[in-house]
Short mmCIF file of C-alpha atoms and ligand atoms in Angstrom, two decimals:
data_model
loop_
_atom_site.label_atom_id
_atom_site.label_comp_id
_atom_site.label_asym_id
_atom_site.label_seq_id
_atom_site.Cartn_x
_atom_site.Cartn_y
_atom_site.Cartn_z
CA UNK A 225 -62.99 11.68 8.70
CA UNK A 226 -62.86 12.85 5.00
CA UNK A 227 -62.05 15.99 5.63
CA UNK A 228 -59.11 14.87 8.26
CA UNK A 229 -57.74 12.69 5.13
CA UNK A 230 -58.03 15.64 2.96
CA UNK A 231 -56.13 17.84 5.57
CA UNK A 232 -53.71 14.91 5.90
CA UNK A 233 -53.13 14.68 1.82
CA UNK A 234 -52.85 18.35 1.41
CA UNK A 235 -50.28 18.62 4.41
CA UNK A 236 -47.94 15.82 2.99
CA UNK A 237 -48.25 17.53 -0.54
CA UNK A 238 -47.14 20.71 0.94
CA UNK A 239 -44.40 19.01 2.98
CA UNK A 240 -42.95 17.23 -0.03
CA UNK A 241 -43.18 20.25 -2.16
CA UNK A 242 -41.05 22.45 0.16
CA UNK A 243 -38.87 19.59 1.11
CA UNK A 244 -38.08 19.29 -2.63
CA UNK A 245 -37.81 23.04 -3.05
CA UNK A 246 -35.15 23.27 -0.24
CA UNK A 247 -33.08 20.49 -1.70
CA UNK A 248 -33.52 22.19 -4.96
CA UNK A 249 -32.29 25.43 -3.74
CA UNK A 250 -29.42 23.66 -1.83
CA UNK A 251 -28.47 22.03 -5.05
CA UNK A 252 -28.56 25.32 -7.03
CA UNK A 253 -26.22 26.78 -4.15
CA UNK A 254 -24.06 23.80 -4.30
CA UNK A 255 -23.71 24.25 -8.27
CA UNK A 256 -22.96 28.06 -8.04
CA UNK A 257 -20.46 27.60 -5.01
CA UNK A 258 -18.45 24.65 -7.01
CA UNK A 259 -18.86 26.33 -10.40
CA UNK A 260 -20.94 23.03 -11.93
CA UNK A 261 -22.44 23.20 -15.22
CA UNK A 262 -24.11 20.19 -16.44
CA UNK A 263 -24.46 19.27 -20.42
CA UNK A 264 -27.96 18.79 -20.39
CA UNK A 265 -31.21 18.34 -18.43
CA UNK A 266 -31.09 14.71 -17.96
CA UNK A 267 -27.52 14.84 -16.76
CA UNK A 268 -28.57 17.72 -14.34
CA UNK A 269 -31.58 15.74 -13.01
CA UNK A 270 -29.01 12.35 -12.54
CA UNK A 271 -26.42 14.88 -10.57
CA UNK A 272 -29.62 16.16 -8.59
CA UNK A 273 -30.63 12.72 -7.25
CA UNK A 274 -26.94 11.85 -6.48
CA UNK A 275 -26.81 15.16 -4.73
CA UNK A 276 -30.10 14.17 -2.87
CA UNK A 277 -28.44 10.55 -1.63
CA UNK A 278 -25.35 11.87 -0.51
CA UNK A 279 -27.47 14.52 1.41
CA UNK A 280 -29.21 11.76 3.40
CA UNK A 281 -26.06 9.86 3.87
CA UNK A 282 -24.29 12.93 5.18
CA UNK A 283 -27.54 14.14 7.44
CA UNK A 284 -27.97 10.68 8.90
CA UNK A 285 -23.81 10.27 9.68
CA UNK A 286 -24.12 13.67 11.08
CA UNK A 287 -27.03 12.70 13.46
CA UNK A 288 -24.62 10.07 14.56
CA UNK A 289 -21.73 12.41 15.10
CA UNK A 290 -24.09 14.40 17.29
CA UNK A 291 -24.84 11.89 19.42
CA UNK A 292 -21.32 10.89 19.85
CA UNK A 293 -21.44 7.80 18.05
CA UNK A 294 -18.71 9.19 15.18
CA UNK A 295 -15.41 10.92 15.17
CA UNK A 296 -15.98 12.89 12.23
CA UNK A 297 -18.48 15.29 10.55
CA UNK A 298 -19.29 15.06 7.06
CA UNK A 299 -20.65 17.95 4.60
CA UNK A 300 -21.47 19.12 1.32
CA UNK A 301 -18.24 19.66 -0.85
CA UNK A 302 -17.40 19.65 -4.47
CA UNK A 303 -17.46 15.88 -4.56
CA UNK A 304 -21.33 15.85 -3.54
CA UNK A 305 -22.85 15.09 -7.21
CA UNK A 306 -20.88 11.92 -7.55
CA UNK A 307 -21.96 8.43 -6.29
CA UNK A 308 -18.88 6.58 -4.37
CA UNK A 309 -18.04 4.42 -7.76
CA UNK A 310 -17.70 7.71 -9.48
CA UNK A 311 -15.60 9.52 -6.69
CA UNK A 312 -13.07 6.33 -6.78
CA UNK A 313 -12.66 6.30 -10.59
CA UNK A 314 -12.58 10.28 -11.32
CA UNK A 315 -11.01 11.80 -8.01
CA UNK A 316 -8.95 8.64 -6.72
CA UNK A 317 -5.93 6.87 -8.80
CA UNK A 318 -6.48 3.19 -9.91
CA UNK A 319 -2.58 2.91 -9.78
CA UNK A 320 -2.03 -0.35 -7.51
CA UNK A 321 1.19 0.70 -5.78
CA UNK A 322 1.58 -2.42 -3.73
CA UNK A 323 3.50 -3.67 -6.81
CA UNK A 324 6.23 -1.22 -6.23
CA UNK A 325 9.01 -1.30 -3.73
CA UNK A 326 10.99 1.65 -2.58
CA UNK A 327 13.32 2.60 -5.14
CA UNK A 328 15.68 3.86 -2.46
CA UNK A 329 17.73 1.59 -0.20
CA UNK A 330 17.94 4.21 2.47
CA UNK A 331 15.44 3.72 4.84
CA UNK A 332 14.87 6.02 8.01
CA UNK A 333 15.84 4.90 11.33
CA UNK A 334 15.19 7.09 14.19
CA UNK A 335 17.95 8.32 16.42
CA UNK A 336 18.54 5.99 19.46
CA UNK A 337 18.12 9.29 21.79
CA UNK A 338 14.83 10.78 20.12
CA UNK A 339 11.95 11.71 22.40
CA UNK A 340 8.95 12.12 20.36
CA UNK A 341 6.85 15.29 21.16
CA UNK A 342 3.40 14.96 22.30
CA UNK A 343 2.38 16.55 19.01
CA UNK A 344 3.61 18.34 16.05
CA UNK A 345 2.36 20.50 13.61
CA UNK A 346 5.02 21.69 11.18
CA UNK A 347 2.49 24.38 9.82
CA UNK A 348 3.47 26.46 13.02
CA UNK A 349 6.85 26.29 11.97
CA UNK A 350 6.57 27.89 8.71
CA UNK A 351 7.31 24.87 6.56
CA UNK A 352 3.96 24.27 4.84
CA UNK A 353 2.45 26.28 1.63
CA UNK A 354 -0.98 27.08 1.63
CA UNK A 355 -3.32 24.12 0.40
CA UNK A 356 -3.39 23.65 -3.39
CA UNK A 357 -5.95 22.12 -5.78
CA UNK A 358 -4.96 19.42 -8.22
CA UNK A 359 -8.35 20.11 -9.94
CA UNK A 360 -9.73 17.30 -12.97
CA UNK A 361 -6.36 15.86 -12.79
CA UNK A 362 -5.15 12.78 -10.94
CA UNK A 363 -1.88 14.58 -10.16
CA UNK A 364 -2.09 13.72 -6.40
CA UNK A 365 1.43 12.25 -6.63
CA UNK A 366 2.87 15.53 -7.92
CA UNK A 367 1.35 17.56 -4.98
CA UNK A 368 2.52 14.93 -2.24
CA UNK A 369 6.30 15.12 -3.84
CA UNK A 370 6.01 18.91 -3.75
CA UNK A 371 4.38 19.38 -0.47
CA UNK A 372 7.35 17.13 1.26
CA UNK A 373 10.11 18.81 -0.87
CA UNK A 374 8.74 22.43 0.26
CA UNK A 375 8.87 21.25 3.95
CA UNK A 376 12.41 19.73 3.84
CA UNK A 377 13.89 22.69 1.79
CA UNK A 378 12.56 25.10 4.56
CA UNK A 379 13.79 22.95 7.25
CA UNK A 380 17.44 23.12 5.48
CA UNK A 381 17.42 26.61 4.26
CA UNK A 382 14.58 28.51 6.28
CA UNK A 383 12.99 29.65 3.22
CA UNK A 384 9.63 28.67 1.96
CA UNK A 385 9.19 28.56 -1.32
CA UNK A 386 6.40 27.41 -3.05
CA UNK A 387 7.24 24.81 -5.96
CA UNK A 388 5.58 23.80 -9.31
CA UNK A 389 3.35 20.49 -9.66
CA UNK A 390 2.62 21.46 -13.20
CA UNK A 391 6.63 21.04 -13.86
CA UNK A 392 6.11 17.43 -13.00
CA UNK A 393 2.95 16.89 -14.60
CA UNK A 394 4.29 18.28 -18.06
CA UNK A 395 8.05 16.72 -17.58
CA UNK A 396 8.23 13.85 -15.28
CA UNK A 397 7.85 10.93 -18.14
CA UNK A 398 8.49 8.30 -15.27
CA UNK A 399 4.88 9.37 -14.15
CA UNK A 400 1.72 9.56 -16.06
CA UNK A 401 0.77 13.39 -15.73
CA UNK A 402 -3.03 13.61 -15.08
CA UNK A 403 -3.47 10.02 -15.63
CA UNK A 404 -1.72 9.19 -12.32
CA UNK A 405 1.70 8.54 -10.99
CA UNK A 406 3.98 7.53 -8.12
CA UNK A 407 5.56 10.13 -5.53
CA UNK A 408 8.95 8.65 -4.79
CA UNK A 409 9.32 8.58 -8.93
CA UNK A 410 8.66 12.24 -9.04
CA UNK A 411 11.48 13.23 -6.46
CA UNK A 412 13.89 10.97 -8.24
CA UNK A 413 12.85 12.81 -11.41
CA UNK A 414 13.68 16.12 -9.69
CA UNK A 415 17.02 14.86 -8.41
CA UNK A 416 17.73 13.66 -11.93
CA UNK A 417 16.64 16.86 -13.43
CA UNK A 418 18.87 19.08 -11.19
CA UNK A 419 15.95 20.73 -9.68
CA UNK A 420 12.17 21.83 -9.68
CA UNK A 421 10.95 25.24 -10.87
CA UNK A 422 9.14 27.70 -8.48
CA UNK A 423 5.17 27.89 -8.38
CA UNK A 424 5.36 31.39 -9.57
CA UNK A 425 7.49 30.42 -12.36
CA UNK A 426 5.51 27.50 -13.90
CA UNK A 427 1.98 27.87 -12.31
CA UNK A 428 -0.58 25.12 -12.05
CA UNK A 429 -3.07 24.56 -15.26
CA UNK A 430 -4.26 20.63 -14.32
CA UNK A 431 -4.08 19.52 -17.67
CA UNK A 432 -0.95 17.53 -19.72
CA UNK A 433 1.37 20.00 -21.30
CA UNK A 434 4.52 20.59 -23.20
CA UNK A 435 7.41 20.31 -20.46
CA UNK A 436 8.58 24.24 -20.17
CA UNK A 437 11.24 23.37 -17.20
CA UNK A 438 13.22 26.51 -16.99
CA UNK A 439 16.82 25.83 -15.49
CA UNK A 440 16.76 29.68 -14.58
CA UNK A 441 13.68 29.25 -12.33
CA UNK A 442 14.75 26.48 -10.11
CA UNK A 443 12.83 26.51 -6.56
CA UNK A 444 14.87 23.45 -4.77
CA UNK A 445 16.84 20.57 -5.77
CA UNK A 446 16.81 17.01 -4.23
CA UNK A 447 19.99 14.93 -3.80
CA UNK A 448 18.43 11.48 -2.63
CA UNK A 449 15.02 10.01 -1.36
CA UNK A 450 14.35 7.93 2.14
CA UNK A 451 11.72 5.38 2.89
CA UNK A 452 9.83 5.11 6.27
CA UNK A 453 9.88 1.40 7.58
CA UNK A 454 6.75 0.17 6.21
CA UNK A 455 3.67 -0.23 7.87
CA UNK A 456 5.26 1.30 11.39
CA UNK A 457 3.14 4.07 12.87
CA UNK A 458 5.92 4.67 15.29
CA UNK A 459 8.63 4.83 12.86
CA UNK A 460 6.45 7.37 10.78
CA UNK A 461 5.61 9.53 13.74
CA UNK A 462 9.66 9.60 14.46
CA UNK A 463 9.99 10.67 11.04
CA UNK A 464 7.55 13.45 10.92
CA UNK A 465 8.73 14.73 14.25
CA UNK A 466 12.33 14.53 13.57
CA UNK A 467 12.82 14.97 9.82
CA UNK A 468 9.79 16.93 8.45
CA UNK A 469 6.47 16.38 6.45
CA UNK A 470 6.51 12.98 4.89
CA UNK A 471 4.55 12.00 1.95
CA UNK A 472 2.60 8.95 1.97
CA UNK A 473 0.43 6.89 -0.16
CA UNK A 474 -3.25 6.20 1.05
CA UNK A 475 -6.79 4.38 0.81
CA UNK A 476 -9.01 7.66 0.41
CA UNK A 477 -11.96 5.87 -0.34
CA UNK A 478 -13.71 7.14 2.88
CA UNK A 479 -12.60 11.08 1.93
CA UNK A 480 -15.56 12.13 -0.46
CA UNK A 481 -17.94 13.43 2.22
CA UNK A 482 -15.38 14.45 5.23
CA UNK A 483 -15.56 17.63 6.82
CA UNK A 484 -13.88 17.65 10.18
CA UNK A 485 -12.93 15.91 13.10
CA UNK A 486 -10.75 12.64 13.15
CA UNK A 487 -11.71 10.22 10.43
CA UNK A 488 -11.85 6.73 12.12
CA UNK A 489 -12.97 3.92 9.68
CA UNK A 490 -11.67 0.50 10.60
CA UNK A 491 -12.57 -0.80 7.37
CA UNK A 492 -10.47 1.71 5.93
CA UNK A 493 -7.64 -0.78 4.83
CA UNK A 494 -7.78 -1.09 1.23
CA UNK A 495 -5.03 -0.65 -1.62
CA UNK A 496 -3.68 3.33 -1.76
CA UNK A 497 -5.19 5.33 -4.29
CA UNK A 498 -4.34 8.66 -3.23
CA UNK A 499 -0.82 10.89 -2.37
CA UNK A 500 -0.93 13.28 0.36
CA UNK A 501 1.39 15.05 2.96
CA UNK A 502 1.55 14.05 6.63
CA UNK A 503 2.52 17.45 8.19
CA UNK A 504 1.93 16.49 11.96
CA UNK A 505 0.13 14.45 14.35
CA UNK A 506 -1.72 14.95 17.74
CA UNK A 507 -4.62 13.89 20.14
CA UNK A 508 -7.97 14.87 19.95
CA UNK A 509 -10.54 14.67 22.86
CA UNK A 510 -13.24 13.21 20.55
CA UNK A 511 -11.28 11.28 17.85
CA UNK A 512 -8.07 10.17 19.78
CA UNK A 513 -4.76 10.12 18.34
CA UNK A 514 -4.72 11.62 14.76
CA UNK A 515 -2.32 12.45 11.66
CA UNK A 516 -2.47 15.67 10.44
CA UNK A 517 -2.69 15.32 6.69
CA UNK A 518 -2.45 18.18 3.95
CA UNK A 519 -4.49 17.06 0.76
CA UNK A 520 -4.44 18.91 -2.40
CA UNK A 521 -8.63 19.27 -3.27
CA UNK A 522 -8.52 22.90 -2.27
CA UNK A 523 -9.13 24.80 1.06
CA UNK A 524 -13.18 24.17 0.41
CA UNK A 525 -12.48 20.54 1.26
CA UNK A 526 -12.23 19.23 4.84
CA UNK A 527 -10.75 21.19 7.72
CA UNK A 528 -9.35 24.28 5.28
CA UNK A 529 -7.89 21.61 3.13
CA UNK A 530 -6.63 19.25 5.86
CA UNK A 531 -7.87 16.11 7.14
CA UNK A 532 -6.90 14.26 10.69
CA UNK A 533 -6.57 10.67 10.09
CA UNK A 534 -6.96 8.06 13.03
CA UNK A 535 -3.38 7.21 14.28
CA UNK A 536 -2.02 4.18 16.29
CA UNK A 537 -5.33 2.17 14.96
CA UNK A 538 -3.56 -0.64 13.02
CA UNK A 539 -2.26 1.44 10.30
CA UNK A 540 -5.59 2.67 9.25
CA UNK A 541 -6.13 3.59 5.58
CA UNK A 542 -2.50 2.06 5.17
CA UNK A 543 -1.12 5.53 6.14
CA UNK A 544 2.64 4.28 7.26
CA UNK A 545 2.56 2.12 4.15
CA UNK A 546 4.64 4.15 2.21
CA UNK A 547 6.21 6.94 3.65
CA UNK A 548 8.94 8.82 1.62
CA UNK A 549 10.83 12.17 2.13
CA UNK A 550 13.64 13.92 -0.03
CA UNK A 551 17.30 14.78 1.13
CA UNK A 552 17.93 18.18 -0.18
C1 LIG B 32 8.70 0.38 14.77
O1 LIG B 32 9.55 1.52 14.53
C2 LIG B 32 9.95 1.65 16.02
C3 LIG B 32 10.60 3.18 16.06
O2 LIG B 32 11.73 2.96 14.94
C4 LIG B 32 11.00 0.39 16.17
O3 LIG B 32 11.37 1.05 17.76
C5 LIG B 32 10.13 -1.09 16.17
O4 LIG B 32 11.06 -1.95 16.48
C6 LIG B 32 9.29 -1.03 14.90
N1 LIG B 32 8.64 -2.10 14.99
C7 LIG B 32 8.77 -3.22 14.25
C8 LIG B 32 7.76 -4.18 14.27
O5 LIG B 32 9.81 -3.23 13.54
C1 LIG B 33 2.42 -5.94 -12.83
C2 LIG B 33 1.96 -6.52 -11.52
O1 LIG B 33 2.67 -7.24 -11.08
N1 LIG B 33 0.72 -6.52 -11.17
C3 LIG B 33 0.24 -6.94 -10.03
C4 LIG B 33 -0.02 -6.13 -9.05
O2 LIG B 33 -0.84 -6.59 -8.02
C5 LIG B 33 -1.92 -6.85 -8.17
C6 LIG B 33 -2.56 -7.73 -6.81
O3 LIG B 33 -1.65 -7.98 -5.92
C7 LIG B 33 -2.01 -8.46 -9.13
O4 LIG B 33 -3.14 -8.84 -9.40
C8 LIG B 33 -1.25 -7.86 -10.37
O5 LIG B 33 -0.93 -9.02 -11.22
#
């Protein structure tokens, strides 16, 4: 009996140690991959603990995914050492745009004759630049504005030009640089400014800086903005199909651990806190109807930087709350 207990204790200790070692090794791999450096040992321990908690959550979610009870997978990414409150505060914007109305009085109405395709993906038509990264800067609004403009510029001029988010962060005084902003205002800044610089001439830095806009390096212009009828997913789909990539404001609270599949979270109905670009829509065998969304958290996040979000499910994550695109 004693021997049995001893063996059990030993096995438990060995298992505990190896599990701890495995988690430690995973944490070290995570730190390397995402260039994480913590200020001291206590911060390191705090981050390790959060990482382990997140890993548990991810593993149990993925078990449900494998069992067919979830429509999307979770995984380790650059946000795995943040708790959910920190993710909200550090990554998402605290702006409350529900107060804002459209600045434009131009509202998109679908052509009466429009026949919506079953699916559309503007990447296949060459209208979408590669996924970018906003870094430690709440400049999602600039990436959303630039993303829709790049698409509409391409559709009109058949030229895909990567445009400068840093130009907006530094020069658009109607917005708050790295401490939040609003996409439609950014498009109006570009209109009033006579254009926006190319990405090549004014590369991204991810910090607030001096305005270095140069009129010789304009890559695209805006002549007006158009809003999509609020909270109407059919209108948004028609706008995406008929006009091109559309910038939207969403509730991204459920994005932290997303890795792939169709994000379907009925509780995702909060205030919008993130700006992204809808570049298409379609239907998935497992997850059903989805919106194809370009994010600005690098290619390492989600499906090579993209996320598919539930479509025709009661305006989930407020995706059709605030669709806007530029006239070029
Ligand atoms: C939503 O948009 C579609 C397409 O424009 C339109 O036919 C429909 O009437 C709109 N729904 C509401 C409630 O306004
Ligand atoms: C400035 C302003 O109108 N702020 C309001 C925005 O909306 C929230 C929620 O409805 C209100 O609490 C704020 O007072």
